[in-house]
Amino acid sequence: MGFLEGKKILITGVASNRSIAWGCAEAMHRQGAEIALTYQNDKLKSRVEDMAHKCGSDIALPLDVAQDADIEALFKALGERWDGLDGIVHAIAFAPREQLEGDYVDAVTREGFNTAHEISSYSFAALAKAGRGMMEGRNGALVTMTYLGAVRAVPNYNVMGIAKASLEANVRYLAASLGPHGTRVNGVSAGPIRTLAAAGISDFRDMLKKVEERTPLRRNVTIEEVGNAAAFLCSDLASGITGDILYVDTGYNILGLG
Ligand code: NAD
Ligand code: 0WE
């Protein structure tokens, strides 16, 4: 029997079979969870519907986190299918492309800063707020995806690092707020993975190579490994863990030599 048997879990951020969210969906399905997926736009609809089917689910709902109406409609629609909700996986980030290259001070703009924070951090609080009713008193859990750039100055990550720092603070404030309602809140800090969000990032190949050469495990992390960690954090095995960031990065963050 899987350790998520009987749990109903909403997973956002599936865009392809390389998405971290897809690693989460497969891991959680393997552990016996019922899964619902969301897709950002109509272009992704049929692909995400097919991927939901692979997890034994026929729930794929639209969600653009920039739209309050989408967030509201999502939980209304989910409430028509499920009588409660045990977990939400937030695997969404976006900053305008030109924010993610070159010198931070050269690149940063008010609009770039605001967009990165709205889509990548506020959206987590917004989902927590809209989902609170369905999750009330069920030993539920929220999990978000973060990156080392939240706590270190990583070249080119720029304003996304500031947004991830905000997201990690969101983990702590949401944990303090929702703990009394029975909901735990944690983040997984993943090492670099070649997903759509990594496509076209300058020097991404070099980053992957450096990780392979230097980390304790001498390799890169997989979406399966990140998914397994997220599954654990959503499960009752993690019942004493909230407000925390779990690194799934083959040990990169512990190193002192750059
Ligand atoms: P991905 O491109 O597969 O997923 C990003 C998702 O964000 C997509 O599904 C996209 O549809 C969604 N998204 C963007 N704007 C949205 C909006 N307005 N409304 C709804 N959804 C929106 O890439 P990924 O690497 O799987 O990214 C998932 C998460 O993992 C992100 O938070 C990212 O920062 C984080 N992360 C990625 C890496 C990495 O190296 N790939 C490392 C650590 C953390
Ligand atoms: O969080 C991320 C990337 C998130 C992301 C990616 C894109 C690409 C396409 C946010 N917004 C956009 N906007 C786009 O238009 N990661 C952790 C992956 C990543 O991105 C980097 C990294 C790493 C690691 C950018 C620079 C340096 C390192």
GROMACS .gro file of C-alpha atoms and ligand atoms in nm:
model
  330
    1MET     CA    1   0.000   0.000   0.000
    2GLY     CA    2   0.133   0.344  -0.096
    3PHE     CA    3   0.196   0.615   0.162
    4LEU     CA    4  -0.052   0.855  -0.007
    5GLU     CA    5  -0.342   0.607  -0.024
    6GLY     CA    6  -0.674   0.793   0.015
    7LYS     CA    7  -0.519   1.140  -0.038
    8LYS     CA    8  -0.653   1.381  -0.300
    9ILE     CA    9  -0.379   1.604  -0.441
   10LEU     CA   10  -0.393   1.898  -0.681
   11ILE     CA   11  -0.079   1.945  -0.892
   12THR     CA   12  -0.012   2.268  -1.081
   13GLY     CA   13   0.264   2.340  -1.331
   14VAL     CA   14   0.258   2.045  -1.571
   15ALA     CA   15   0.371   2.170  -1.913
   16SER     CA   16   0.557   1.865  -2.050
   17ASN     CA   17   0.677   1.520  -1.952
   18ARG     CA   18   0.996   1.688  -1.829
   19SER     CA   19   0.812   1.917  -1.586
   20ILE     CA   20   0.895   1.882  -1.218
   21ALA     CA   21   0.518   1.881  -1.163
   22TRP     CA   22   0.496   1.568  -1.378
   23GLY     CA   23   0.761   1.399  -1.161
   24CYS     CA   24   0.538   1.487  -0.864
   25ALA     CA   25   0.222   1.354  -1.033
   26GLU     CA   26   0.383   1.020  -1.121
   27ALA     CA   27   0.542   0.979  -0.775
   28MET     CA   28   0.217   1.062  -0.595
   29HIS     CA   29   0.011   0.836  -0.823
   30ARG     CA   30   0.259   0.552  -0.752
   31GLN     CA   31   0.199   0.607  -0.379
   32GLY     CA   32  -0.176   0.572  -0.421
   33ALA     CA   33  -0.290   0.937  -0.432
   34GLU     CA   34  -0.582   1.056  -0.644
   35ILE     CA   35  -0.449   1.331  -0.871
   36ALA     CA   36  -0.592   1.645  -1.032
   37LEU     CA   37  -0.379   1.847  -1.276
   38THR     CA   38  -0.400   2.206  -1.398
   39TYR     CA   39  -0.283   2.357  -1.728
   40GLN     CA   40  -0.188   2.718  -1.796
   41ASN     CA   41  -0.357   2.765  -2.133
   42ASP     CA   42  -0.560   2.596  -2.410
   43LYS     CA   43  -0.242   2.502  -2.594
   44LEU     CA   44  -0.155   2.268  -2.308
   45LYS     CA   45  -0.509   2.138  -2.244
   46SER     CA   46  -0.510   1.813  -2.442
   47ARG     CA   47  -0.153   1.722  -2.343
   48VAL     CA   48  -0.230   1.769  -1.973
   49GLU     CA   49  -0.559   1.576  -2.008
   50ASP     CA   50  -0.362   1.284  -2.155
   51MET     CA   51  -0.109   1.307  -1.872
   52ALA     CA   52  -0.389   1.307  -1.611
   53HIS     CA   53  -0.520   0.985  -1.772
   54LYS     CA   54  -0.176   0.828  -1.723
   55CYS     CA   55  -0.225   0.896  -1.351
   56GLY     CA   56  -0.570   0.735  -1.358
   57SER     CA   57  -0.738   1.077  -1.338
   58ASP     CA   58  -0.993   1.256  -1.552
   59ILE     CA   59  -0.948   1.588  -1.371
   60ALA     CA   60  -0.754   1.850  -1.570
   61LEU     CA   61  -0.859   2.209  -1.503
   62PRO     CA   62  -0.742   2.544  -1.643
   63LEU     CA   63  -0.536   2.775  -1.421
   64ASP     CA   64  -0.357   3.096  -1.512
   65VAL     CA   65  -0.243   3.227  -1.173
   66ALA     CA   66  -0.243   3.584  -1.309
   67GLN     CA   67  -0.626   3.561  -1.312
   68ASP     CA   68  -0.817   3.577  -0.982
   69ALA     CA   69  -1.121   3.437  -1.163
   70ASP     CA   70  -0.923   3.126  -1.269
   71ILE     CA   71  -0.815   3.058  -0.911
   72GLU     CA   72  -1.170   3.091  -0.785
   73ALA     CA   73  -1.314   2.877  -1.067
   74LEU     CA   74  -1.048   2.609  -1.007
   75PHE     CA   75  -1.157   2.538  -0.651
   76LYS     CA   76  -1.524   2.563  -0.741
   77ALA     CA   77  -1.476   2.300  -1.013
   78LEU     CA   78  -1.261   2.083  -0.786
   79GLY     CA   79  -1.527   2.105  -0.513
   80GLU     CA   80  -1.776   1.956  -0.759
   81ARG     CA   81  -1.550   1.650  -0.805
   82TRP     CA   82  -1.394   1.607  -0.458
   83ASP     CA   83  -1.545   1.654  -0.111
   84GLY     CA   84  -1.210   1.774   0.026
   85LEU     CA   85  -0.847   1.827  -0.064
   86ASP     CA   86  -0.533   1.687   0.106
   87GLY     CA   87  -0.252   1.849  -0.090
   88ILE     CA   88  -0.151   2.119  -0.336
   89VAL     CA   89   0.172   2.116  -0.534
   90HIS     CA   90   0.277   2.459  -0.662
   91ALA     CA   91   0.532   2.423  -0.944
   92ILE     CA   92   0.492   2.757  -1.121
   93ALA     CA   93   0.744   3.032  -1.190
   94PHE     CA   94   0.779   3.304  -1.449
   95ALA     CA   95   0.984   3.615  -1.512
   96PRO     CA   96   1.009   3.796  -1.846
   97ARG     CA   97   1.285   3.628  -2.051
   98GLU     CA   98   1.511   3.936  -2.057
   99GLN     CA   99   1.524   3.940  -1.674
  100LEU     CA  100   1.716   3.612  -1.672
  101GLU     CA  101   2.034   3.719  -1.844
  102GLY     CA  102   2.323   3.949  -1.775
  103ASP     CA  103   2.393   4.172  -1.481
  104TYR     CA  104   2.110   4.195  -1.224
  105VAL     CA  105   2.115   4.573  -1.189
  106ASP     CA  106   2.124   4.619  -1.567
  107ALA     CA  107   1.834   4.375  -1.618
  108VAL     CA  108   1.592   4.457  -1.336
  109THR     CA  109   1.282   4.666  -1.412
  110ARG     CA  110   0.971   4.748  -1.207
  111GLU     CA  111   0.757   4.540  -1.442
  112GLY     CA  112   0.997   4.244  -1.448
  113PHE     CA  113   1.022   4.250  -1.071
  114ASN     CA  114   0.645   4.268  -1.024
  115THR     CA  115   0.568   3.991  -1.274
  116ALA     CA  116   0.828   3.756  -1.122
  117HIS     CA  117   0.689   3.809  -0.773
  118GLU     CA  118   0.323   3.786  -0.875
  119ILE     CA  119   0.350   3.466  -1.079
  120SER     CA  120   0.622   3.291  -0.877
  121SER     CA  121   0.543   3.384  -0.515
  122TYR     CA  122   0.205   3.554  -0.466
  123SER     CA  123   0.040   3.269  -0.658
  124PHE     CA  124   0.141   3.025  -0.383
  125ALA     CA  125  -0.036   3.232  -0.117
  126ALA     CA  126  -0.334   3.279  -0.349
  127LEU     CA  127  -0.372   2.901  -0.396
  128ALA     CA  128  -0.332   2.845  -0.022
  129LYS     CA  129  -0.605   3.100   0.048
  130ALA     CA  130  -0.850   2.974  -0.214
  131GLY     CA  131  -0.788   2.609  -0.117
  132ARG     CA  132  -0.808   2.662   0.259
  133GLY     CA  133  -1.178   2.573   0.284
  134MET     CA  134  -1.142   2.238   0.107
  135MET     CA  135  -0.828   2.150   0.307
  136GLU     CA  136  -0.954   2.252   0.653
  137GLY     CA  137  -0.878   2.001   0.930
  138ARG     CA  138  -0.757   1.711   0.707
  139ASN     CA  139  -0.381   1.686   0.781
  140GLY     CA  140  -0.317   1.837   0.442
  141ALA     CA  141   0.000   1.977   0.295
  142LEU     CA  142   0.119   2.242   0.051
  143VAL     CA  143   0.448   2.201  -0.134
  144THR     CA  144   0.620   2.451  -0.361
  145MET     CA  145   0.931   2.431  -0.581
  146THR     CA  146   1.221   2.663  -0.509
  147TYR     CA  147   1.585   2.704  -0.609
  148LEU     CA  148   1.918   2.786  -0.441
  149GLY     CA  149   1.908   3.129  -0.610
  150ALA     CA  150   1.671   3.228  -0.325
  151VAL     CA  151   1.959   3.228  -0.078
  152ARG     CA  152   2.271   3.272  -0.297
  153ALA     CA  153   2.343   3.518  -0.577
  154VAL     CA  154   2.341   3.286  -0.882
  155PRO     CA  155   2.458   3.447  -1.211
  156ASN     CA  156   2.168   3.528  -1.450
  157TYR     CA  157   1.897   3.404  -1.210
  158ASN     CA  158   1.859   3.767  -1.110
  159VAL     CA  159   1.507   3.879  -1.013
  160MET     CA  160   1.388   3.516  -1.000
  161GLY     CA  161   1.620   3.475  -0.700
  162ILE     CA  162   1.448   3.763  -0.521
  163ALA     CA  163   1.110   3.610  -0.609
  164LYS     CA  164   1.223   3.267  -0.476
  165ALA     CA  165   1.339   3.434  -0.153
  166SER     CA  166   0.987   3.576  -0.126
  167LEU     CA  167   0.842   3.231  -0.204
  168GLU     CA  168   1.052   3.074   0.075
  169ALA     CA  169   0.931   3.341   0.319
  170ASN     CA  170   0.580   3.263   0.198
  171VAL     CA  171   0.641   2.898   0.300
  172ARG     CA  172   0.716   3.013   0.656
  173TYR     CA  173   0.426   3.260   0.687
  174LEU     CA  174   0.177   3.016   0.531
  175ALA     CA  175   0.303   2.741   0.765
  176ALA     CA  176   0.244   2.966   1.067
  177SER     CA  177  -0.101   3.064   0.942
  178LEU     CA  178  -0.230   2.725   0.828
  179GLY     CA  179  -0.070   2.502   1.092
  180PRO     CA  180  -0.361   2.557   1.332
  181HIS     CA  181  -0.596   2.447   1.048
  182GLY     CA  182  -0.405   2.118   1.017
  183THR     CA  183  -0.216   2.212   0.700
  184ARG     CA  184   0.163   2.185   0.668
  185VAL     CA  185   0.358   2.400   0.419
  186ASN     CA  186   0.704   2.319   0.281
  187GLY     CA  187   0.933   2.382  -0.016
  188VAL     CA  188   1.157   2.156  -0.219
  189SER     CA  189   1.476   2.324  -0.342
  190ALA     CA  190   1.571   2.132  -0.654
  191GLY     CA  191   1.903   2.132  -0.834
  192PRO     CA  192   1.904   2.237  -1.201
  193ILE     CA  193   1.696   2.017  -1.432
  194ARG     CA  194   1.648   2.052  -1.808
  195THR     CA  195   1.278   2.146  -1.832
  196LEU     CA  196   1.094   2.398  -2.051
  197ALA     CA  197   1.169   2.660  -1.783
  198ALA     CA  198   1.540   2.592  -1.839
  199ALA     CA  199   1.520   2.609  -2.219
  200GLY     CA  200   1.732   2.885  -2.364
  201ILE     CA  201   1.889   2.979  -2.030
  202SER     CA  202   2.246   3.077  -2.115
  203ASP     CA  203   2.512   2.847  -1.966
  204PHE     CA  204   2.254   2.594  -1.840
  205ARG     CA  205   2.463   2.315  -1.991
  206ASP     CA  206   2.767   2.437  -1.797
  207MET     CA  207   2.563   2.437  -1.475
  208LEU     CA  208   2.457   2.076  -1.530
  209LYS     CA  209   2.818   1.979  -1.604
  210LYS     CA  210   2.951   2.153  -1.291
  211VAL     CA  211   2.692   1.974  -1.077
  212GLU     CA  212   2.806   1.642  -1.229
  213GLU     CA  213   3.172   1.718  -1.160
  214ARG     CA  214   3.145   1.861  -0.809
  215THR     CA  215   2.843   1.752  -0.606
  216PRO     CA  216   2.874   1.474  -0.347
  217LEU     CA  217   2.662   1.241  -0.565
  218ARG     CA  218   2.850   1.343  -0.888
  219ARG     CA  219   2.534   1.366  -1.097
  220ASN     CA  220   2.226   1.578  -1.160
  221VAL     CA  221   1.895   1.530  -0.986
  222THR     CA  222   1.588   1.390  -1.169
  223ILE     CA  223   1.220   1.489  -1.170
  224GLU     CA  224   1.152   1.143  -1.019
  225GLU     CA  225   1.371   1.228  -0.718
  226VAL     CA  226   1.211   1.571  -0.674
  227GLY     CA  227   0.867   1.408  -0.713
  228ASN     CA  228   0.946   1.148  -0.447
  229ALA     CA  229   1.052   1.420  -0.202
  230ALA     CA  230   0.735   1.620  -0.272
  231ALA     CA  231   0.529   1.300  -0.224
  232PHE     CA  232   0.697   1.246   0.114
  233LEU     CA  233   0.628   1.606   0.221
  234CYS     CA  234   0.259   1.568   0.125
  235SER     CA  235   0.228   1.243   0.319
  236ASP     CA  236   0.168   1.168   0.686
  237LEU     CA  237   0.530   1.042   0.700
  238ALA     CA  238   0.619   1.414   0.716
  239SER     CA  239   0.358   1.494   0.984
  240GLY     CA  240   0.611   1.681   1.202
  241ILE     CA  241   0.763   1.891   0.922
  242THR     CA  242   0.632   2.236   0.834
  243GLY     CA  243   0.775   2.569   0.723
  244ASP     CA  244   1.088   2.399   0.592
  245ILE     CA  245   1.290   2.385   0.271
  246LEU     CA  246   1.416   2.038   0.171
  247TYR     CA  247   1.713   2.040  -0.069
  248VAL     CA  248   1.699   1.777  -0.344
  249ASP     CA  249   2.013   1.878  -0.529
  250THR     CA  250   2.263   1.587  -0.502
  251GLY     CA  251   2.430   1.789  -0.224
  252TYR     CA  252   2.529   2.104  -0.417
  253ASN     CA  253   2.414   2.346  -0.143
  254ILE     CA  254   2.644   2.202   0.125
  255LEU     CA  255   2.964   2.273  -0.067
  256GLY     CA  256   3.198   2.556   0.027
  257LEU     CA  257   3.411   2.564  -0.285
  258GLY     CA  258   3.238   2.727  -0.581
  259NAD     P1  259   0.821   2.384  -1.648
  259NAD     O1  260   0.837   2.483  -1.757
  259NAD     O2  261   0.795   2.245  -1.685
  259NAD     O3  262   0.709   2.431  -1.545
  259NAD     C1  263   0.682   2.568  -1.518
  259NAD     C2  264   0.532   2.577  -1.513
  259NAD     O4  265   0.490   2.708  -1.476
  259NAD     C3  266   0.467   2.547  -1.651
  259NAD     O5  267   0.380   2.438  -1.636
  259NAD     C4  268   0.391   2.674  -1.681
  259NAD     O6  269   0.269   2.647  -1.747
  259NAD     C5  270   0.368   2.727  -1.541
  259NAD     N1  271   0.330   2.868  -1.539
  259NAD     C6  272   0.403   2.978  -1.574
  259NAD     N2  273   0.328   3.090  -1.566
  259NAD     C7  274   0.205   3.050  -1.523
  259NAD     C8  275   0.083   3.117  -1.496
  259NAD     N3  276   0.069   3.251  -1.515
  259NAD     N4  277  -0.024   3.045  -1.454
  259NAD     C9  278  -0.013   2.912  -1.437
  259NAD     N5  279   0.098   2.841  -1.462
  259NAD    C10  280   0.206   2.910  -1.506
  259NAD     O7  281   0.955   2.397  -1.560
  259NAD     P2  282   0.995   2.335  -1.420
  259NAD     O8  283   1.142   2.344  -1.416
  259NAD     O9  284   0.927   2.205  -1.399
  259NAD    O10  285   0.940   2.444  -1.316
  259NAD    C11  286   0.854   2.412  -1.209
  259NAD    C12  287   0.900   2.482  -1.082
  259NAD    O11  288   1.024   2.427  -1.040
  259NAD    C13  289   0.923   2.632  -1.094
  259NAD    O12  290   0.877   2.695  -0.977
  259NAD    C14  291   1.074   2.643  -1.101
  259NAD    O13  292   1.119   2.768  -1.053
  259NAD    C15  293   1.112   2.531  -1.007
  259NAD     N6  294   1.250   2.486  -1.016
  259NAD    C16  295   1.302   2.447  -1.137
  259NAD    C17  296   1.434   2.404  -1.146
  259NAD    C18  297   1.495   2.365  -1.277
  259NAD    O14  298   1.619   2.367  -1.289
  259NAD     N7  299   1.418   2.326  -1.379
  259NAD    C19  300   1.511   2.398  -1.029
  259NAD    C20  301   1.455   2.436  -0.907
  259NAD    C21  302   1.323   2.480  -0.903
  2600WE     O1  303   1.323   2.875  -1.164
  2600WE     C1  304   1.385   2.846  -1.264
  2600WE     C2  305   1.348   2.905  -1.398
  2600WE     C3  306   1.217   2.977  -1.394
  2600WE     C4  307   1.187   3.058  -1.517
  2600WE     C5  308   1.227   3.023  -1.646
  2600WE     C6  309   1.192   3.101  -1.754
  2600WE     C7  310   1.239   3.073  -1.894
  2600WE     C8  311   1.145   3.130  -1.997
  2600WE     C9  312   1.115   3.174  -1.501
  2600WE     N1  313   1.080   3.251  -1.605
  2600WE    C10  314   1.116   3.218  -1.730
  2600WE     N2  315   1.079   3.300  -1.832
  2600WE    C11  316   1.093   3.265  -1.962
  2600WE     O2  317   1.059   3.344  -2.052
  2600WE     N3  318   1.492   2.759  -1.251
  2600WE    C12  319   1.534   2.721  -1.119
  2600WE    C13  320   1.571   2.709  -1.366
  2600WE    C14  321   1.685   2.803  -1.385
  2600WE     O3  322   1.670   2.918  -1.455
  2600WE    C15  323   1.790   2.986  -1.451
  2600WE    C16  324   1.882   2.912  -1.375
  2600WE    C17  325   1.815   2.795  -1.333
  2600WE    C18  326   1.871   2.685  -1.248
  2600WE    C19  327   1.824   3.110  -1.504
  2600WE    C20  328   1.953   3.158  -1.486
  2600WE    C21  329   2.044   3.085  -1.411
  2600WE    C22  330   2.012   2.962  -1.355
   0.00000   0.00000   0.00000
